[in-house]
Amino acid sequence: MLKYLVILLDDSAVSYCHYESGKERKLISLEALKSAILFAMKENLNVHIVWPDYELPKDYKEIINGIDHINFADASFAHDADILVANPLDWDNIPEKSVVVVKTGIRDFIEKPEVFLPLLKRVARLNILFEDISVFKDEMVTGFSYALDFLTDAIIEQYKKQNKVQVNILTDRLILDQMNNCNAGDESVTLAPDGQFYVCPAFYFGGEKSVGNPNEGVHIKNSQLFRLDHAPICRNCDAYQCNRCVWLNKQQTLEVNTPGHEQCVICHLERNASKRMLDKIREIGEFLPGKEIPDIDYLDPFEKIEK
Amino acid sequence: MLEKTVRTFTFIVTKDCQLACKYCYLVGKNDKERMSFNTAKAAIDYVLSDSYISSSHGIDFSFIGGEPFLEIELIDRICDYIKSELFWRNHHWFDNYVFSFSTNGINYNSKEVQNFIKKNYTHLSIGITIDGTKLKHDINRVWKDNPNKGSYDDVVKNIPLWLSQYPDEATKVTISSADLPYITESVLHLYSLGIHTVNINVVFEDVWKDGDDNLFENELIKLADAIIEGSYYMDYECSLFSDGIGKPLDPVNDNGNWCGSGHMLSVDAAGNFYPCTRFAAYSLREKKPVIIGNVRAGIDKNKLRPFLTLDRLTQSPQKCINCEVASGCAWCQGENYDAADTNTIYQRSTAICKMHKARVRANNYYWNKLFRKLELEGKREEFELNRPKNQNPIC
Ligand code: SF4
Ligand code: SF4
Ligand code: SF4
């Protein structure tokens, strides 16, 4: 069921996920924005506004403020947004206790996990987003796991100081008991600056067909394929923190319901690192009693189905 | 359990054919795209050296077209290369391979084809497709350069030779709307030619008209009567009648995919790999081809994953999940993809729904009538011990 509406205010609005925004500015029309907000109100949707890095006219802000919403913005532009997309140059200016998204390459992460240390001390939550998942190779398994363990130790150091920082790829799995995926196309759609709905921003920038508009509603063909119960590999998986990115799925396997090997392996390395983290925290004291992350003998649930 | 390995590897050696059959799904046939030996060699080298792809116990190297025997010299060279590579690589497929062909039979008696058969006799499976009586066959199977001329006479002259070499081979008949009134006489005709197994399937495409299901049912009842009254059931087989069809399917234990795409890799003249031939451009009406790699870069295994994890329930609409007569109701992944609302293999086309239901009714009639007759004659047990075993292939 649809729960969220993402509104991209401009083609150049900050990218917070597995896609690149447009290079040129293209602002949404006031009319489209109004109808989207009206649509969200009538459909009871939570609204996420994705901002560009320039000031918008006053009438735009008035319309946006007419509905409860969450703001996504570039950390170098707006420090008061709910979710900041940041890069290392912004680190020092990020307000304490922010929620921050950092996009990084897999190789950079393996080579320099220490980049994130300053952030762990000041933010409430860090979402690390790998922007080049398809370059992952099985030879990187060890290096990637080491980088995760390095961050784990740093997070535990913060816990010891009573700083309960969250890092999506490590701490989310500790508390989840079921899938918590992106669910684009099932629970969320995106309104693009052209006034049309798309499954998510990546589908808009990737040139996919629109799936409706605020006047005609959302009409996703084969919408069942965006649901977990129609994803044969994922519905048997317990890497609950995984985004299960349907856009990456489509790029890698040509099907929105089927993940590629790399996405699965990365998320299982994260899952297994979460398990090690749980064990380490419990060496210090009681933590999440009753919570267990079972041992598994695969890194890609496709292998489990094969067996 | 999921079977990951490739069971069939198909060379699309040519897209040319002497015929222009009216039901042919190969919408892009042409006489330009012939496979070069180097492309075939590169495909073989890749397949034999990839441990994932070549992990099955045995392999069917299949040759299709167009009409594959138009390229018999190339095929002969390819087969020689496969055999020598299996030997030199000490490959586990050595002596566990078959070369298979689906041919229109027109040049079956040519010197080149016959020499090839003699050379590879024990490793061949050759099916000649003949649609039945002259009238029925010639409705659809006309010459490309003379659409008013049917090809029946040119094929049937080779049937005795074929059956003398491969007496157990089957023929495959594809039924479309115009063929419905001719099914009975066609099957009986094929039996009379000495063909003991006739595999028939209705086309998967959305071509069925109002009333076709009743026509089909009545025709099958006529066929049932003829087979039973003529006692053909002891020695002959027609895949339309099978006592396993028309039952509900268990959501857990009967959740497999019907179609073998993904396990039936194909390569075309350009060196592109496909999950099966139906995903090549020349087979598709509406959609782009699904290319999963090429002979230089190999197969992108991510693109095989959707095929290898497909199950019945995930791709079926609710009516099929609840269907009381679901068993035996087939689908073709390529046709599903071509007909789907989006670019997916996960939307099952149900264009044959009413035809399957009609078949089930006639099938029930057939088995009720046959078993009653056998019981009255005290021959039920004898029949069960000796009945022909049909593999009922659909692709
Ligand atoms: S499908 Fe979800 S995770 Fe993937 S790019 Fe779109 S919003 Fe991001
Ligand atoms: S790890 Fe793989 S199988 Fe599991 S949810 Fe993510 S994409 Fe799906
Ligand atoms: S297509 Fe029709 S006959 Fe076949 S399984 Fe579905 S509902 Fe049943």
XYZ file of C-alpha atoms and ligand atoms in Angstrom:
726
model
C 0.000 0.000 0.000
C 1.233 3.449 -0.863
C 2.541 5.315 2.201
C 5.128 7.804 0.959
C 5.360 10.417 -1.745
C 8.823 11.691 -2.646
C 8.792 15.059 -4.396
C 11.844 16.026 -6.429
C 11.651 19.798 -6.628
C 14.212 20.086 -9.372
C 16.197 17.869 -11.741
C 19.307 19.032 -9.901
C 17.844 18.168 -6.477
C 20.292 16.336 -4.254
C 20.675 12.603 -4.940
C 20.227 10.540 -1.796
C 20.181 7.084 -3.369
C 21.457 4.830 -6.184
C 21.177 7.362 -8.999
C 22.692 10.576 -10.242
C 20.598 13.737 -10.429
C 20.394 15.865 -13.528
C 23.150 18.369 -14.233
C 20.788 21.101 -15.407
C 18.258 22.911 -13.284
C 14.632 22.156 -14.066
C 12.209 23.301 -11.410
C 8.861 21.629 -10.924
C 5.896 23.824 -11.854
C 3.905 25.377 -9.056
C 0.783 23.688 -10.403
C 2.369 20.220 -10.328
C 3.632 20.826 -6.806
C 0.178 21.916 -5.646
C -1.540 18.886 -7.135
C 1.050 16.560 -5.645
C 0.548 17.983 -2.166
C -3.219 17.752 -2.594
C -2.819 14.142 -3.741
C -0.679 13.324 -0.711
C -3.250 14.849 1.624
C -6.134 12.933 0.072
C -4.205 9.653 0.027
C -2.777 10.113 3.529
C 0.809 9.932 2.326
C 3.956 10.961 4.165
C 5.759 13.523 2.060
C 9.506 13.649 1.484
C 10.753 16.809 -0.191
C 14.067 16.639 -2.032
C 15.653 20.095 -2.395
C 18.037 21.553 -4.956
C 20.976 23.675 -3.802
C 19.423 27.058 -4.525
C 16.714 29.167 -2.951
C 13.182 28.471 -4.132
C 10.560 31.198 -4.662
C 8.453 32.039 -1.625
C 5.208 30.632 -3.058
C 6.846 27.197 -3.423
C 7.830 27.202 0.231
C 4.322 28.220 1.270
C 2.784 25.282 -0.561
C 5.324 22.852 0.856
C 4.714 24.117 4.356
C 1.016 23.396 3.953
C 1.710 19.732 4.707
C 3.783 17.913 7.298
C 6.913 16.674 5.536
C 10.542 15.599 5.777
C 13.262 17.556 3.978
C 16.225 16.016 2.157
C 18.961 18.482 1.213
C 22.623 18.810 0.413
C 24.543 19.410 3.638
C 26.514 22.219 2.005
C 23.292 24.093 1.273
C 20.819 23.568 4.098
C 21.946 22.496 7.529
C 18.475 22.492 8.972
C 17.051 19.753 6.721
C 15.885 16.549 8.395
C 18.152 14.413 6.267
C 21.461 15.779 5.018
C 23.357 14.347 2.101
C 26.979 15.037 2.910
C 30.516 14.492 1.719
C 33.719 14.777 3.741
C 34.078 18.488 2.942
C 30.842 19.133 4.856
C 31.741 17.082 7.940
C 32.711 20.028 10.183
C 29.579 22.002 9.467
C 27.113 19.237 10.116
C 25.010 20.026 13.165
C 25.188 17.665 16.136
C 22.665 14.797 16.139
C 21.810 15.109 12.457
C 20.703 12.296 10.207
C 23.232 12.092 7.414
C 23.455 10.179 4.132
C 26.928 9.636 2.721
C 27.401 8.170 -0.736
C 30.637 6.329 -1.247
C 32.327 3.960 -3.657
C 32.952 0.377 -2.581
C 36.718 0.614 -3.067
C 36.934 3.878 -1.116
C 35.001 2.272 1.709
C 37.327 -0.715 1.826
C 40.436 1.443 1.691
C 39.398 4.287 3.976
C 36.694 3.351 6.466
C 38.305 5.795 8.916
C 36.818 8.648 6.890
C 33.599 8.102 8.808
C 35.063 8.339 12.300
C 34.471 12.075 12.819
C 30.839 11.636 11.825
C 30.193 8.838 14.289
C 30.993 11.238 17.089
C 28.473 13.880 16.095
C 25.543 12.468 14.126
C 22.508 10.595 15.420
C 22.350 8.407 12.361
C 24.617 7.733 9.417
C 23.293 6.081 6.261
C 26.143 4.811 4.127
C 25.075 4.291 0.559
C 27.271 2.407 -1.898
C 26.928 4.089 -5.246
C 28.691 1.470 -7.347
C 27.413 -1.866 -6.034
C 27.852 -3.565 -9.403
C 31.671 -3.195 -9.245
C 31.822 -5.451 -6.196
C 33.857 -8.611 -6.804
C 33.989 -11.729 -4.693
C 37.707 -11.001 -4.086
C 36.613 -7.950 -2.078
C 34.764 -9.983 0.546
C 37.577 -9.952 3.073
C 38.497 -6.292 2.627
C 34.883 -5.245 2.855
C 34.359 -7.284 6.026
C 37.467 -5.742 7.591
C 36.147 -2.264 6.851
C 32.818 -3.170 8.449
C 34.575 -4.560 11.523
C 36.674 -1.417 11.765
C 33.492 0.671 11.859
C 31.892 -1.756 14.287
C 34.702 -1.196 16.770
C 34.359 2.552 16.369
C 30.601 2.364 16.940
C 31.089 0.249 20.053
C 33.550 2.840 21.365
C 30.778 5.411 20.984
C 28.316 3.105 22.764
C 30.722 2.886 25.659
C 30.518 6.673 25.862
C 26.710 6.440 25.870
C 26.530 7.789 22.316
C 24.004 5.469 20.655
C 24.879 6.367 17.073
C 23.082 4.384 14.373
C 24.795 3.274 11.158
C 22.375 1.720 8.694
C 24.643 -1.029 7.382
C 25.625 -2.241 10.846
C 23.110 -1.329 13.523
C 19.797 -1.641 11.625
C 19.996 -5.425 11.433
C 20.420 -5.561 15.223
C 16.910 -4.333 15.816
C 14.987 -5.491 12.753
C 12.831 -8.635 12.808
C 11.562 -8.363 9.275
C 12.489 -6.780 5.969
C 12.844 -3.033 5.994
C 13.482 -2.386 2.314
C 13.152 0.754 0.249
C 9.849 -0.568 -1.159
C 9.734 1.911 -4.044
C 6.830 1.008 -6.320
C 4.988 -0.638 -3.455
C 4.965 1.801 -0.528
C 6.388 4.868 -2.252
C 6.370 6.738 -5.519
C 8.211 9.826 -6.665
C 6.855 12.955 -8.271
C 9.434 14.254 -10.732
C 9.828 17.858 -11.901
C 7.882 16.943 -15.065
C 4.748 16.541 -12.917
C 4.599 12.770 -13.404
C 4.961 9.908 -10.959
C 7.849 7.435 -11.238
C 8.709 4.374 -9.194
C 11.622 6.315 -7.647
C 14.008 9.085 -8.734
C 16.314 6.533 -10.364
C 13.498 5.406 -12.676
C 12.912 9.041 -13.661
C 16.554 9.802 -14.373
C 16.992 6.392 -16.002
C 14.369 7.238 -18.634
C 11.696 4.767 -17.511
C 8.024 5.382 -18.238
C 5.964 7.397 -15.775
C 3.452 5.528 -13.622
C 0.753 8.179 -13.433
C 0.323 11.694 -12.144
C -1.515 13.441 -9.308
C -4.682 13.880 -11.371
C -4.933 10.329 -12.667
C -3.385 8.543 -9.709
C -0.683 5.892 -9.529
C -0.932 3.080 -12.075
C 2.006 0.738 -11.898
C 1.729 -2.164 -14.300
C 2.698 -5.484 -12.741
C 2.865 -3.668 -9.414
C 2.867 -7.008 -7.594
C 6.466 -7.476 -8.741
C 7.564 -4.643 -6.454
C 6.249 -6.507 -3.407
C 8.464 -8.728 -1.293
C 6.124 -11.720 -1.653
C 6.769 -11.636 -5.413
C 10.561 -11.588 -5.057
C 11.617 -15.263 -4.991
C 15.153 -14.658 -3.727
C 14.452 -11.832 -1.278
C 11.423 -13.368 0.416
C 13.716 -16.120 1.700
C 16.355 -13.729 2.956
C 17.099 -12.314 6.418
C 19.438 -9.449 5.517
C 16.601 -7.262 6.772
C 18.610 -4.033 6.539
C 18.986 -4.389 2.751
C 17.494 -1.657 0.569
C 16.419 -4.344 -1.914
C 16.887 -1.682 -4.551
C 14.467 -2.440 -7.364
C 16.320 -0.064 -9.648
C 19.611 -1.914 -9.195
C 17.690 -5.151 -9.656
C 16.432 -3.961 -12.996
C 19.873 -2.821 -14.067
C 21.578 -6.047 -13.085
C 19.040 -8.774 -13.819
C 16.450 -6.956 -16.005
C 13.747 -7.790 -13.421
C 12.669 -5.499 -10.576
C 11.993 -8.479 -8.312
C 15.372 -10.182 -8.740
C 18.552 -8.851 -7.145
C 21.998 -9.272 -8.635
C 24.682 -11.265 -6.864
C 26.644 -8.182 -5.760
C 23.772 -6.512 -3.904
C 23.106 -9.742 -2.036
C 26.714 -10.402 -1.090
C 27.290 -6.863 0.167
C 24.155 -6.989 2.312
C 25.081 -10.385 3.729
C 28.528 -9.167 4.657
C 26.775 -6.318 6.479
C 24.385 -8.769 8.113
C 27.219 -10.992 9.270
C 29.138 -7.970 10.557
C 26.018 -7.031 12.551
C 26.092 -10.476 14.093
C 29.723 -10.023 15.100
C 28.809 -6.611 16.485
C 26.048 -8.137 18.596
C 28.508 -10.660 20.046
C 31.055 -7.930 20.805
C 28.539 -5.667 22.513
C 27.391 -8.543 24.682
C 30.941 -9.005 25.902
C 30.501 -5.607 27.535
C 27.069 -6.190 29.013
C 23.494 -7.278 28.397
C 22.155 -6.046 25.051
C 18.876 -6.778 23.259
C 18.119 -9.979 25.214
C 16.471 -12.659 23.110
C 17.803 -11.201 19.872
C 19.732 -13.671 17.740
C 21.180 -13.447 14.241
C 21.651 -17.036 13.133
C 24.794 -18.409 11.499
C 24.354 -19.008 7.771
C 26.578 -20.705 5.219
C 25.908 -18.503 2.197
C 26.479 -14.913 1.164
C 23.906 -14.922 -1.607
C 20.448 -16.412 -0.916
C 20.331 -17.480 -4.560
C 22.727 -20.246 -3.504
C 20.268 -21.266 -0.812
C 17.535 -21.695 -3.406
C 19.984 -23.604 -5.612
C 20.675 -26.049 -2.788
C 14.690 -27.713 -5.888
C 16.205 -25.376 -8.362
C 18.205 -26.850 -11.200
C 20.951 -24.428 -11.974
C 22.608 -26.117 -14.879
C 22.182 -25.848 -18.575
C 20.580 -28.871 -20.178
C 20.369 -27.691 -23.755
C 22.679 -25.481 -25.739
C 21.200 -24.303 -29.001
C 23.000 -22.954 -32.037
C 20.778 -20.717 -34.138
C 22.792 -21.583 -37.218
C 20.648 -19.754 -39.706
C 17.551 -17.639 -39.756
C 16.713 -18.806 -43.239
C 14.161 -21.473 -44.182
C 12.761 -22.858 -47.448
C 9.244 -22.518 -46.009
C 7.162 -19.636 -44.726
C 4.794 -21.385 -42.315
C 1.870 -19.183 -41.461
C 2.033 -19.865 -37.705
C 5.809 -19.565 -37.452
C 6.703 -17.495 -34.375
C 9.970 -16.461 -35.979
C 8.855 -13.033 -37.031
C 12.298 -11.903 -38.166
C 13.403 -14.738 -40.419
C 15.918 -13.785 -43.069
C 18.554 -15.310 -45.291
C 21.419 -13.091 -44.154
C 22.232 -14.148 -40.614
C 24.261 -17.325 -40.921
C 26.524 -18.396 -38.104
C 30.234 -18.467 -38.849
C 32.320 -21.394 -37.662
C 34.437 -19.037 -35.556
C 31.390 -17.821 -33.653
C 30.258 -21.386 -33.002
C 33.790 -22.328 -31.921
C 34.004 -19.383 -29.511
C 30.618 -20.363 -28.037
C 31.756 -23.966 -27.552
C 35.051 -22.885 -25.976
C 33.146 -20.682 -23.544
C 30.531 -23.257 -22.617
C 33.034 -26.059 -22.098
C 35.333 -23.952 -19.979
C 32.703 -22.395 -17.703
C 32.281 -24.802 -14.823
C 28.958 -23.290 -13.755
C 27.383 -23.554 -17.175
C 28.756 -27.014 -17.929
C 28.071 -28.686 -14.595
C 25.081 -30.737 -15.769
C 25.441 -34.475 -16.126
C 24.871 -34.448 -19.885
C 24.075 -31.980 -22.629
C 21.856 -31.625 -25.628
C 23.552 -29.574 -28.349
C 20.634 -28.478 -30.398
C 20.626 -26.922 -33.870
C 17.767 -24.831 -35.057
C 16.994 -22.261 -37.680
C 15.179 -21.340 -39.731
C 15.859 -24.739 -41.141
C 19.075 -26.127 -39.620
C 19.836 -28.662 -42.364
C 20.351 -25.756 -44.770
C 23.654 -25.426 -42.897
C 24.631 -29.084 -42.719
C 28.265 -28.462 -43.652
C 28.677 -25.926 -40.875
C 26.853 -28.208 -38.419
C 29.115 -31.096 -39.329
C 32.165 -28.944 -38.611
C 30.696 -27.731 -35.320
C 29.897 -31.265 -34.201
C 33.402 -32.460 -35.096
C 34.836 -29.616 -33.053
C 32.609 -30.409 -30.062
C 33.590 -34.059 -30.134
C 37.297 -33.333 -30.358
C 37.130 -30.720 -27.582
C 35.197 -33.063 -25.292
C 37.928 -35.600 -25.862
C 40.943 -33.306 -25.431
C 39.480 -31.603 -22.392
C 38.564 -34.965 -20.874
C 35.173 -33.359 -20.328
C 32.472 -35.162 -18.373
C 30.099 -34.654 -21.299
C 32.252 -36.927 -23.449
C 29.868 -39.721 -24.425
C 27.075 -37.943 -22.618
C 25.870 -35.616 -25.290
C 23.265 -35.615 -27.991
C 22.992 -33.511 -31.132
C 19.351 -32.711 -31.710
C 17.491 -31.241 -34.642
C 14.043 -30.072 -35.381
C 13.777 -30.045 -39.154
C 11.125 -29.535 -41.758
C 12.524 -32.711 -43.349
C 12.792 -31.325 -46.848
C 16.448 -32.167 -47.435
C 16.606 -35.100 -45.025
C 17.539 -37.444 -47.864
C 20.343 -35.258 -49.216
C 23.791 -36.793 -49.435
C 25.233 -34.304 -46.958
C 22.562 -34.897 -44.320
C 22.743 -38.648 -44.732
C 26.539 -38.640 -44.418
C 26.238 -36.609 -41.253
C 23.679 -39.072 -39.861
C 25.932 -42.028 -40.585
C 28.861 -40.329 -38.885
C 26.934 -39.400 -35.712
C 24.140 -41.954 -35.726
C 24.112 -42.959 -32.046
C 24.251 -39.392 -30.768
C 21.444 -37.921 -32.821
C 17.868 -37.009 -32.100
C 16.052 -35.763 -35.177
C 12.432 -34.674 -35.206
C 10.688 -33.980 -38.474
C 7.729 -31.684 -38.133
C 4.787 -32.700 -40.239
C 1.379 -31.334 -39.436
C -0.859 -34.229 -40.534
C -2.748 -34.813 -43.728
C -1.751 -33.095 -46.905
C -4.693 -30.740 -46.540
C -3.846 -29.793 -42.962
C -0.102 -29.528 -43.542
C -0.466 -27.429 -46.653
C -2.808 -24.908 -44.975
C 0.142 -23.460 -43.112
C 3.353 -24.933 -44.371
C 3.898 -23.265 -47.703
C 7.042 -22.582 -49.701
C 8.651 -19.207 -49.140
C 9.144 -18.583 -52.850
C 5.682 -19.913 -53.739
C 3.114 -19.260 -51.009
C 0.445 -21.113 -53.006
C 2.386 -24.348 -52.874
C 2.274 -26.556 -49.792
C 5.292 -28.603 -48.719
C 3.568 -31.874 -47.725
C 4.746 -33.957 -50.679
C 8.327 -32.768 -50.262
C 8.398 -33.818 -46.631
C 6.401 -37.018 -46.658
C 8.676 -38.620 -49.228
C 11.404 -38.628 -46.545
C 9.362 -40.097 -43.699
C 10.088 -43.773 -44.509
C 13.835 -43.134 -44.566
C 13.638 -41.163 -41.304
C 11.593 -43.863 -39.559
C 13.889 -46.587 -40.823
C 16.761 -44.760 -39.121
C 14.899 -43.496 -36.043
C 11.747 -45.581 -35.568
C 11.033 -44.171 -32.091
C 11.230 -40.509 -33.001
C 8.208 -38.297 -32.482
C 6.753 -35.562 -34.558
C 5.619 -32.244 -33.226
C 2.412 -30.614 -34.383
C 1.446 -27.066 -33.589
C -2.243 -26.223 -33.659
C -3.669 -22.807 -34.405
C -7.260 -21.755 -34.890
C -7.589 -22.802 -38.549
C -6.242 -26.310 -37.819
C -8.887 -27.305 -35.281
C -11.206 -29.231 -37.632
C -8.336 -31.366 -38.943
C -6.838 -32.710 -35.721
C -8.402 -36.187 -35.813
C -7.621 -36.972 -39.392
C -4.122 -35.549 -39.005
C -3.227 -37.670 -35.994
C -4.604 -40.804 -37.628
C -2.707 -39.939 -40.783
C 0.575 -39.561 -38.893
C -0.051 -42.914 -37.212
C -0.661 -44.418 -40.652
C 2.724 -43.093 -41.810
C 4.295 -45.158 -39.027
C 4.929 -42.321 -36.558
C 4.091 -43.724 -33.120
C 4.342 -40.559 -31.061
C 2.608 -37.349 -32.006
C 3.281 -34.385 -29.739
C 0.750 -31.639 -30.173
C 0.498 -28.250 -28.603
C -1.789 -25.345 -29.251
C -0.006 -22.074 -29.974
C 0.532 -19.940 -26.880
C -0.177 -16.681 -28.668
C -3.435 -14.837 -28.109
C -5.026 -15.993 -31.377
C -7.985 -18.007 -30.123
C -11.427 -16.962 -31.330
C -14.832 -17.322 -29.688
C -16.023 -20.876 -30.042
C -12.545 -22.314 -30.703
C -12.659 -24.094 -27.349
C -15.884 -25.915 -28.258
C -14.490 -26.811 -31.639
C -11.329 -28.130 -29.997
C -13.254 -30.144 -27.415
C -15.526 -31.726 -30.031
C -12.592 -32.525 -32.256
C -10.690 -34.128 -29.390
C -13.713 -36.236 -28.474
C -13.805 -37.395 -32.073
C -10.109 -38.206 -31.848
C -10.615 -40.015 -28.520
C -13.323 -42.196 -30.079
C -11.138 -42.953 -33.076
C -8.091 -43.883 -30.976
C -10.124 -46.062 -28.629
C -12.257 -47.707 -31.272
C -9.221 -48.334 -33.465
C -7.247 -49.647 -30.423
C -4.333 -47.323 -31.268
C -3.714 -46.686 -27.564
C -1.602 -49.836 -27.210
C 1.156 -48.771 -29.606
C 0.620 -45.135 -30.385
C 0.736 -41.992 -28.352
C -0.821 -38.571 -28.710
C 0.347 -36.004 -26.162
C -3.046 -34.317 -26.071
C -4.309 -37.193 -23.903
C -2.460 -37.564 -20.648
C -3.982 -38.797 -17.413
C -1.916 -36.326 -15.358
C -3.572 -33.203 -16.680
C -6.539 -31.274 -15.401
C -5.931 -31.529 -11.650
C -5.367 -28.790 -9.083
C -1.697 -28.116 -8.312
C -0.198 -28.018 -4.844
C 1.160 -24.544 -4.060
C 4.282 -25.925 -2.393
C 5.118 -29.200 -4.107
C 3.958 -28.230 -7.601
C 5.456 -24.771 -7.723
C 8.081 -25.349 -10.407
C 8.419 -23.440 -13.616
C 7.001 -25.172 -16.683
C 9.265 -23.746 -19.262
C 12.949 -24.606 -19.496
C 14.256 -21.173 -20.497
C 17.417 -20.364 -18.599
C 18.392 -24.024 -18.812
C 18.324 -23.907 -22.612
C 20.966 -21.385 -23.572
C 21.204 -20.308 -27.180
C 23.712 -18.514 -29.307
C 23.030 -16.719 -32.559
C 25.114 -15.716 -35.565
C 26.207 -12.484 -33.881
C 27.595 -14.487 -30.960
C 24.945 -13.283 -28.511
C 23.671 -15.622 -25.808
C 19.957 -15.911 -24.963
C 18.086 -17.770 -22.178
C 16.369 -19.674 -24.981
C 15.818 -19.055 -28.670
C 12.438 -17.451 -28.063
C 14.240 -14.416 -26.563
C 16.219 -13.678 -29.735
C 15.063 -10.697 -31.781
C 13.746 -12.799 -34.657
C 11.298 -14.576 -32.330
C 9.835 -11.491 -30.663
C 6.921 -9.408 -31.882
C 6.754 -6.605 -29.316
C 9.807 -6.656 -27.119
C 13.529 -6.140 -27.289
C 15.674 -9.287 -27.265
C 16.947 -10.524 -23.909
C 20.684 -10.861 -24.464
C 22.472 -12.380 -21.480
C 26.013 -12.165 -22.790
C 28.140 -12.955 -25.796
C 30.879 -15.336 -26.845
C 33.599 -12.800 -26.025
C 32.505 -11.583 -22.591
C 30.692 -14.757 -21.540
C 27.341 -14.980 -19.802
C 26.246 -12.352 -17.304
C 25.034 -14.717 -14.593
C 22.972 -11.977 -12.981
C 20.770 -12.028 -16.066
C 20.161 -15.733 -15.625
C 18.958 -15.346 -12.033
C 15.342 -14.420 -12.850
C 15.045 -17.478 -15.073
C 16.548 -19.811 -12.521
C 14.340 -18.616 -9.663
C 11.051 -18.383 -11.524
C 8.307 -20.419 -9.934
C 4.725 -21.045 -10.917
C 2.949 -19.026 -8.250
C 5.025 -15.862 -8.563
C 4.258 -15.484 -12.256
C 0.658 -16.713 -12.267
C -2.512 -14.671 -11.873
C -4.843 -15.613 -9.033
C -7.166 -17.529 -11.356
C -4.346 -19.958 -12.153
C -3.322 -20.296 -8.521
C -6.907 -21.279 -7.646
C -7.472 -23.267 -10.836
C -9.035 -26.705 -10.366
C -7.625 -27.996 -13.677
C -4.192 -26.388 -13.621
C -1.956 -29.402 -14.200
C -0.733 -29.646 -17.762
C -1.639 -26.032 -18.528
C 1.562 -24.912 -20.156
C 3.253 -21.626 -20.816
C 6.209 -20.366 -22.754
C 8.420 -17.828 -20.983
C 9.271 -16.141 -24.254
C 5.635 -15.676 -25.156
C 4.905 -14.503 -21.608
C 7.637 -11.892 -21.981
C 6.488 -10.853 -25.442
C 2.863 -10.467 -24.320
C 3.502 -8.934 -20.874
C 2.445 -5.395 -19.923
C 6.016 -4.597 -18.858
C 9.431 -5.988 -19.783
C 9.146 -8.977 -17.482
C 9.165 -12.746 -17.667
C 7.061 -12.792 -14.492
C 3.642 -12.199 -16.062
C 2.112 -15.439 -17.256
C 0.056 -15.213 -20.400
C -3.182 -17.180 -20.140
C -4.209 -16.929 -23.783
C -4.613 -20.718 -23.896
C -6.896 -20.842 -20.821
C -10.106 -21.849 -22.540
C -8.251 -24.235 -24.847
C -6.674 -26.016 -21.894
C -10.047 -26.337 -20.191
C -11.522 -27.776 -23.381
C -8.627 -30.214 -23.602
C -9.177 -31.259 -19.994
C -12.846 -32.072 -20.645
C -11.997 -34.161 -23.698
C -9.105 -35.752 -21.848
C -11.402 -36.795 -18.985
C -13.743 -38.296 -21.557
C -10.868 -40.179 -23.188
C -9.595 -41.800 -19.997
C -13.057 -42.620 -18.657
C -13.963 -44.259 -21.925
C -10.634 -46.045 -22.353
C -10.436 -47.395 -18.797
C -14.033 -48.622 -18.991
C -13.278 -50.442 -22.209
C -10.088 -51.973 -20.835
C -11.868 -53.102 -17.686
C -14.711 -54.681 -19.633
C -12.130 -56.479 -21.768
C -10.013 -57.410 -18.715
C -6.997 -55.649 -20.240
C -6.420 -52.765 -17.838
C -3.408 -54.356 -16.212
C -1.839 -55.287 -19.521
C -2.312 -51.707 -20.710
C -0.724 -50.231 -17.591
C 2.315 -52.471 -17.999
C 2.828 -51.691 -21.669
C 1.466 -48.214 -22.264
C 3.738 -45.945 -24.278
C 5.640 -43.400 -22.180
C 5.465 -39.943 -23.612
C 7.916 -37.254 -22.541
C 5.506 -34.611 -23.818
C 8.010 -31.890 -24.668
C 6.497 -28.511 -25.304
C 9.303 -26.347 -26.575
S 14.662 1.702 -5.758
Fe 14.846 2.567 -3.715
S 16.905 2.067 -3.088
Fe 16.831 1.884 -5.308
S 17.426 3.883 -6.162
Fe 15.219 3.853 -5.991
S 14.814 4.803 -4.022
Fe 16.927 4.127 -4.009
S 20.319 -9.345 0.371
Fe 19.653 -9.946 -1.674
S 18.009 -11.417 -1.311
Fe 18.336 -10.300 0.604
S 16.855 -8.627 0.511
Fe 18.796 -7.867 -0.268
S 18.626 -8.102 -2.451
Fe 17.067 -9.409 -1.549
S -4.634 -20.505 -17.789
Fe -6.711 -21.110 -17.246
S -6.723 -23.335 -17.341
Fe -4.603 -22.684 -17.242
S -4.091 -22.738 -15.058
Fe -4.728 -20.649 -15.548
S -6.916 -20.639 -15.058
Fe -6.313 -22.790 -15.222
